mmCIF file of N, CA and C in Angstrom:
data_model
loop_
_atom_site.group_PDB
_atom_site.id
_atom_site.type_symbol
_atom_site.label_atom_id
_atom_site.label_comp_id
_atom_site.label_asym_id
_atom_site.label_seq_id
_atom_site.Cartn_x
_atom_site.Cartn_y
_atom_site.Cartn_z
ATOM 1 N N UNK B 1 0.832 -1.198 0.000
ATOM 2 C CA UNK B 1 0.000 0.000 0.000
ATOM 3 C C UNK B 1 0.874 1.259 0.000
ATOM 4 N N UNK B 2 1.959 1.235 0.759
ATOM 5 C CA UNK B 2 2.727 2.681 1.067
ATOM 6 C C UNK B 2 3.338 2.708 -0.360
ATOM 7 N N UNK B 3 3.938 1.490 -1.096
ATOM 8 C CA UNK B 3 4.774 1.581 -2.328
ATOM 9 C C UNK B 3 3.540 2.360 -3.366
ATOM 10 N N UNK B 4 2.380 1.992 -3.468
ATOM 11 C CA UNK B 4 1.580 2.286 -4.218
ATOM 12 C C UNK B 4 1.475 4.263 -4.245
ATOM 13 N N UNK B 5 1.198 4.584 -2.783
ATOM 14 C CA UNK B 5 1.416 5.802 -2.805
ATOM 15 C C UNK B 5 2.584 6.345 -3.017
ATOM 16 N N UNK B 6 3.817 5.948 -2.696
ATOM 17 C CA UNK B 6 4.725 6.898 -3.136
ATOM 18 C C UNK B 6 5.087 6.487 -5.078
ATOM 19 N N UNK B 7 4.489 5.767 -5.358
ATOM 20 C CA UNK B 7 4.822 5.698 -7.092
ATOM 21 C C UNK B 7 4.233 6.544 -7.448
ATOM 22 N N UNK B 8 2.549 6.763 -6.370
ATOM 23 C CA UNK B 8 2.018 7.976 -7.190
ATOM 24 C C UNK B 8 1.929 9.007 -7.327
ATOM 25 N N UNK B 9 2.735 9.292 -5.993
ATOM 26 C CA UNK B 9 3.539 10.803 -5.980
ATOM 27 C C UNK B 9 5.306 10.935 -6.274
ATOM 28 N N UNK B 10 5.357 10.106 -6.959
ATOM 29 C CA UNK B 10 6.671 10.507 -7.592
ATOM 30 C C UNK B 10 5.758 10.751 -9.278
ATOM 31 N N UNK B 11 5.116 9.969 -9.457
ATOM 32 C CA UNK B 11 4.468 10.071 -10.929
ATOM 33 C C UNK B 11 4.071 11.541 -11.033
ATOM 34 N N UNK B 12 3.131 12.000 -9.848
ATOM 35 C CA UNK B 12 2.635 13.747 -10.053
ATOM 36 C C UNK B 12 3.811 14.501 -10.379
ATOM 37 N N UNK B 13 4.935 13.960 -9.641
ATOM 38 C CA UNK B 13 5.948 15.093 -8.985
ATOM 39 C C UNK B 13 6.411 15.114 -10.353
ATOM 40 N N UNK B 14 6.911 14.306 -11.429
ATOM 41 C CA UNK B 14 7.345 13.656 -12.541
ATOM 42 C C UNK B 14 6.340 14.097 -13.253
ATOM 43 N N UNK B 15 5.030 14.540 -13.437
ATOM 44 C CA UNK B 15 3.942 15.152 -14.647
ATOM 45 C C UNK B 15 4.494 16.786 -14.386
ATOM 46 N N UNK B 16 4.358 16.758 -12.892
ATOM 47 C CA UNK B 16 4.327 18.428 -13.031
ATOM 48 C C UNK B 16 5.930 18.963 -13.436
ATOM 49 N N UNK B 17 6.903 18.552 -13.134
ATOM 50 C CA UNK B 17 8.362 18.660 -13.381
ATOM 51 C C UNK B 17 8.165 19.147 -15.071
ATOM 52 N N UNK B 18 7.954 18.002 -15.661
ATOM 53 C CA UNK B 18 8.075 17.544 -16.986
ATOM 54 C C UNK B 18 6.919 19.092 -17.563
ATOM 55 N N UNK B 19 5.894 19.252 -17.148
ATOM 56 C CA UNK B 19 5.131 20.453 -17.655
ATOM 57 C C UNK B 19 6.179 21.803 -17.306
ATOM 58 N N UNK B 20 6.770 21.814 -16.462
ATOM 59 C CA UNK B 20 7.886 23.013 -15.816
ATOM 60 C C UNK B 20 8.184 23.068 -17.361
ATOM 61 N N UNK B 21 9.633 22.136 -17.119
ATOM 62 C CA UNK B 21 10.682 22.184 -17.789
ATOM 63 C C UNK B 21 10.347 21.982 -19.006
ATOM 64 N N UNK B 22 9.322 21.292 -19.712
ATOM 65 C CA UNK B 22 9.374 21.414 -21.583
ATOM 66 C C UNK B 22 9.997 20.376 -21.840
ATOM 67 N N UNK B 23 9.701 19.869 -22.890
ATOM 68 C CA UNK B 23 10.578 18.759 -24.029
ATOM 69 C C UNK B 23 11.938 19.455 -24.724
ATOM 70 N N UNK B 24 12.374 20.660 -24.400
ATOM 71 C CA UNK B 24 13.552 21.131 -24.586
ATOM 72 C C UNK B 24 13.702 21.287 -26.455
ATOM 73 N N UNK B 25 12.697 21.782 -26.969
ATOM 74 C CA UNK B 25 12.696 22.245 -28.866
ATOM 75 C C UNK B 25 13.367 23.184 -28.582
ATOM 76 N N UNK B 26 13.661 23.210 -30.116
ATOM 77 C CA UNK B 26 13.529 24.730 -30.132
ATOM 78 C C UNK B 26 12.368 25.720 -30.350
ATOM 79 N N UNK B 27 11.232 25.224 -30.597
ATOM 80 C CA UNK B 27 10.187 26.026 -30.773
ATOM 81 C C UNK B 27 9.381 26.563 -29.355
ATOM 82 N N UNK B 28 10.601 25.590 -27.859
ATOM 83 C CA UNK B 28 9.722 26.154 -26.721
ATOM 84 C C UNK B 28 10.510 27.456 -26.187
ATOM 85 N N UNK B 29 11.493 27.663 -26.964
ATOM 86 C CA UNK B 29 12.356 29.513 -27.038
ATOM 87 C C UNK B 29 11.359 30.160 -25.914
ATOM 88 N N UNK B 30 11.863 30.984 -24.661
ATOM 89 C CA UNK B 30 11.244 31.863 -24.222
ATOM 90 C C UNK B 30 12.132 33.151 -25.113
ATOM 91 N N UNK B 31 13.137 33.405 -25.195
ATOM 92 C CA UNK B 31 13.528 34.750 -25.785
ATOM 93 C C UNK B 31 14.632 34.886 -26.608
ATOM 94 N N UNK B 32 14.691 35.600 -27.572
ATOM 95 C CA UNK B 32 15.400 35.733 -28.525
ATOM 96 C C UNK B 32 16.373 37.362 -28.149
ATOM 97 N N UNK B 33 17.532 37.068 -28.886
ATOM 98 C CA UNK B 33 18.305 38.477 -28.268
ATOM 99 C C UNK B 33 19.052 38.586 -29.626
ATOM 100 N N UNK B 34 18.620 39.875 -30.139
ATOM 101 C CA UNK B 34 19.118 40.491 -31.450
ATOM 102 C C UNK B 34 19.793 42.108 -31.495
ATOM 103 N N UNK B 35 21.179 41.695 -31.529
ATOM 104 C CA UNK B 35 22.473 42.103 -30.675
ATOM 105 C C UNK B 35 22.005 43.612 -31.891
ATOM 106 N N UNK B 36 21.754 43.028 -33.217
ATOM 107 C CA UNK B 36 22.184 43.526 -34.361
ATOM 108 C C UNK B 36 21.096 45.300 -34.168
ATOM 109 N N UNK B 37 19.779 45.179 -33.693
ATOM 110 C CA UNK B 37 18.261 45.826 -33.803
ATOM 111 C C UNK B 37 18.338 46.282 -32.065
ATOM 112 N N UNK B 38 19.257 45.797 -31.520
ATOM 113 C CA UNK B 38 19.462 46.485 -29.214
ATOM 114 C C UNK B 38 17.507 45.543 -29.621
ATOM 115 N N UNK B 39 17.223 44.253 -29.194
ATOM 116 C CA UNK B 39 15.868 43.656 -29.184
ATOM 117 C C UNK B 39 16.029 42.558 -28.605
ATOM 118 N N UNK B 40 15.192 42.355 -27.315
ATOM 119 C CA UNK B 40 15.282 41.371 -26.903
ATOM 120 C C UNK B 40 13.642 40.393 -26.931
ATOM 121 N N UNK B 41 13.309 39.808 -27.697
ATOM 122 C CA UNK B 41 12.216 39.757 -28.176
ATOM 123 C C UNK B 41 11.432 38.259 -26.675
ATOM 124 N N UNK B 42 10.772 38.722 -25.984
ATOM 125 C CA UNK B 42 9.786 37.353 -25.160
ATOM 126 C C UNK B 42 8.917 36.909 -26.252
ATOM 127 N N UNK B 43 8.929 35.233 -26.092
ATOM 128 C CA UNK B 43 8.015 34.922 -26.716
ATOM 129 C C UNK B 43 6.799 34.418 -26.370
ATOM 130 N N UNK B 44 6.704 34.608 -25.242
ATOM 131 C CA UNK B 44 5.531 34.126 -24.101
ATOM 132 C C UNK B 44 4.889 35.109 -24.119
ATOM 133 N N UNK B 45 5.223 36.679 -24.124
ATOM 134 C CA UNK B 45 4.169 37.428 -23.997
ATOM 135 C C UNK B 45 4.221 37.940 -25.506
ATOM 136 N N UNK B 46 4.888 37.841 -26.055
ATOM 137 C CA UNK B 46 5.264 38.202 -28.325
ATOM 138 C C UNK B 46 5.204 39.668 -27.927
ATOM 139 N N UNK B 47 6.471 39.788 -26.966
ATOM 140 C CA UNK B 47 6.477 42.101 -27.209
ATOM 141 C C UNK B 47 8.218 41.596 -27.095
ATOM 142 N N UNK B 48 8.419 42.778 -27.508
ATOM 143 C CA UNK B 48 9.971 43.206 -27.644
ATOM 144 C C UNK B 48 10.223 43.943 -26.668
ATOM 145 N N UNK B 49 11.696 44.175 -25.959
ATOM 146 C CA UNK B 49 12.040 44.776 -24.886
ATOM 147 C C UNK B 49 13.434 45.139 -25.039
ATOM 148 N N UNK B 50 14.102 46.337 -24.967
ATOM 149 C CA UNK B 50 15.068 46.778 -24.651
ATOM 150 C C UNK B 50 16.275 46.014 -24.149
ATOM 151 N N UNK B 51 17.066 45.572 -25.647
ATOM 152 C CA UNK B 51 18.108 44.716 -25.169
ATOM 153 C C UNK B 51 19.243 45.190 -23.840
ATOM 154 N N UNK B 52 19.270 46.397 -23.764
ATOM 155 C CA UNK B 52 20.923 46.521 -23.294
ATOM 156 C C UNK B 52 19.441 46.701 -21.633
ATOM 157 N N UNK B 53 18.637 47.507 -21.627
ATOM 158 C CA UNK B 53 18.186 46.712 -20.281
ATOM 159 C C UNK B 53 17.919 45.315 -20.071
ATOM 160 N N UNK B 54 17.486 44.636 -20.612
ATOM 161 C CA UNK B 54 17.298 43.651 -20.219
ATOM 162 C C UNK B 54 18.925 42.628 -19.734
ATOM 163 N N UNK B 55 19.722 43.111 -20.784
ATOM 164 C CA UNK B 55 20.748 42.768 -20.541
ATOM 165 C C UNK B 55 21.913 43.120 -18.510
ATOM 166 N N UNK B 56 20.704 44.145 -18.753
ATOM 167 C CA UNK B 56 21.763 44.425 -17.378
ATOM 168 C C UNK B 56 20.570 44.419 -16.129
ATOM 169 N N UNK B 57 19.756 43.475 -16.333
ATOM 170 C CA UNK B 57 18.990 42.849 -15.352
ATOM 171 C C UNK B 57 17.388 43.727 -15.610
ATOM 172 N N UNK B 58 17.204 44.671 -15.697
ATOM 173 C CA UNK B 58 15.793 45.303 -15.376
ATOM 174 C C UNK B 58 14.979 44.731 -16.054
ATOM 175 N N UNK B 59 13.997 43.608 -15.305
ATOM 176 C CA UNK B 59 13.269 42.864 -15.750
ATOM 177 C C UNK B 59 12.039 43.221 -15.358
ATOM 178 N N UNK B 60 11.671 44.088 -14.625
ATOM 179 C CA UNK B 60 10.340 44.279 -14.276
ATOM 180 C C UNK B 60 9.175 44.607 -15.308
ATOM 181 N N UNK B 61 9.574 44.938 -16.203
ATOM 182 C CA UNK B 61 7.826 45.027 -16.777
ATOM 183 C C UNK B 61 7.841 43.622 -17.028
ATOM 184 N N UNK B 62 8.528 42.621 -18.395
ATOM 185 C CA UNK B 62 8.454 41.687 -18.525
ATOM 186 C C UNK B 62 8.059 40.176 -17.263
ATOM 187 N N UNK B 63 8.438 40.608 -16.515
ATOM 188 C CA UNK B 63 8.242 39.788 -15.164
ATOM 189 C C UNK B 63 6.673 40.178 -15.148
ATOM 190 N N UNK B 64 6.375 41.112 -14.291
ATOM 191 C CA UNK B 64 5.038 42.051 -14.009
ATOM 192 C C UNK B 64 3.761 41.333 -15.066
ATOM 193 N N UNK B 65 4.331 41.281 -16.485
ATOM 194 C CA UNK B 65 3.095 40.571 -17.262
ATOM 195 C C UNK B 65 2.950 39.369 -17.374
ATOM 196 N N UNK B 66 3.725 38.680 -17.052
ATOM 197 C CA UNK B 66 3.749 37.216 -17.023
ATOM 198 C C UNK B 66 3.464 36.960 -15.582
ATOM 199 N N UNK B 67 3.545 37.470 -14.881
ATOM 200 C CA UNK B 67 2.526 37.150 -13.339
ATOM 201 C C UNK B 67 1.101 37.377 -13.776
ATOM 202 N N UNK B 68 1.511 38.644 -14.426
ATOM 203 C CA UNK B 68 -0.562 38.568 -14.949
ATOM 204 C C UNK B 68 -1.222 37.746 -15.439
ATOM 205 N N UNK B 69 -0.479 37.237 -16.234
ATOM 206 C CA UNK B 69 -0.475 36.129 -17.566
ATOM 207 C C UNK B 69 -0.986 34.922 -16.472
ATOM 208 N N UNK B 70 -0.011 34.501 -15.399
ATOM 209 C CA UNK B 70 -0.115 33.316 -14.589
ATOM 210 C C UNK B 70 -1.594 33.363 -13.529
ATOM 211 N N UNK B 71 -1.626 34.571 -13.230
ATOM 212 C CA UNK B 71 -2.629 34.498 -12.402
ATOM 213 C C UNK B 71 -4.247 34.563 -13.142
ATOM 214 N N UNK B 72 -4.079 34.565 -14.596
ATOM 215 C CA UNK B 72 -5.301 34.566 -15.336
ATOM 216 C C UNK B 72 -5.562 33.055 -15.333
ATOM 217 N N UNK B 73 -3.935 32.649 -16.043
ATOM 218 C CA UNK B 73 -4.118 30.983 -16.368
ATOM 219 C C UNK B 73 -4.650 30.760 -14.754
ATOM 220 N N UNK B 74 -4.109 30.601 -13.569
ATOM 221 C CA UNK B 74 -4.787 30.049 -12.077
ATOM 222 C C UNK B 74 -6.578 30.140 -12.129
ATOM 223 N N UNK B 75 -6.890 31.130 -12.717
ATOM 224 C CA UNK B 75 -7.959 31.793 -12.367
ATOM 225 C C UNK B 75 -8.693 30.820 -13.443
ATOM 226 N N UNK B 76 -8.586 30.726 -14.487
ATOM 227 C CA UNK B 76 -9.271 30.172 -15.438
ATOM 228 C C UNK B 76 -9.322 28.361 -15.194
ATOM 229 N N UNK B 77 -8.231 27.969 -14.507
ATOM 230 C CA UNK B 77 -7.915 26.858 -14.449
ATOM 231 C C UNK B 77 -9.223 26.229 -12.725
ATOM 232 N N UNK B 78 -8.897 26.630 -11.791
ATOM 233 C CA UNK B 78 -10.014 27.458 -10.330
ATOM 234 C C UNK B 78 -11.478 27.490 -11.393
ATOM 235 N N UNK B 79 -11.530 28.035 -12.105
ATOM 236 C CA UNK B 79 -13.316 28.054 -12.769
ATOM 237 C C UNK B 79 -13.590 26.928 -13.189
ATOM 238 N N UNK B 80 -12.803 26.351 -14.276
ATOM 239 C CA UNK B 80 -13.132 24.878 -15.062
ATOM 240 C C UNK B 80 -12.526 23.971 -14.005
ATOM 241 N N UNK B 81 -12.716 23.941 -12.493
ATOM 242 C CA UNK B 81 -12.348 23.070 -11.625
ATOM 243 C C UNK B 81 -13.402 23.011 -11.092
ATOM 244 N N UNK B 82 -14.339 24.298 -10.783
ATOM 245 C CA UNK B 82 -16.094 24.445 -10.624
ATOM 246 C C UNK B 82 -16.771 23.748 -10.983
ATOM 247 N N UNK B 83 -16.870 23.769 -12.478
ATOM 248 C CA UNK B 83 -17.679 23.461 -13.102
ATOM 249 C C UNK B 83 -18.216 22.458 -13.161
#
């Protein structure tokens, strides 16, 4: 019985890991950096951002919308758990 439960929480721990981290494409790119145009392009939110900031850490807007982004997905995910 105890083996049964811990297979099946190594299995969750092992779904949710695996949703983290990605199958490692290249099409799961979060950002592109184009030295040539100062562009540091996200592709999670598809806006462009100021290479040489981003480069020297100031991440806050980009951060800031992707919390938004996350707390919509929570929110939407919480409703169709209602339902």
């Amino acid at each position: 019985l105890r083996e049964r439960e811990v297979a099946a929480r190594d299995k969750e721990y092992a779904e949710l890991r695996a949703g983290q981290i990605g199958r490692g494409d290249r099409s799961e790119k979060i950002r592109t950096y184009n030295y040539k145009d100062n562009r540091c392009t996200d592709h999670r939110l598809k806006k462009n951002f100021n290479l040489t900031n981003t480069l020297n850490g100031n991440l806050q807007e980009s951060v800031s919308q992707l919390r938004v982004i996350e707390q919509q997905q929570k929110l939407e995910e919480m409703a169709a758990s209602l339902k």
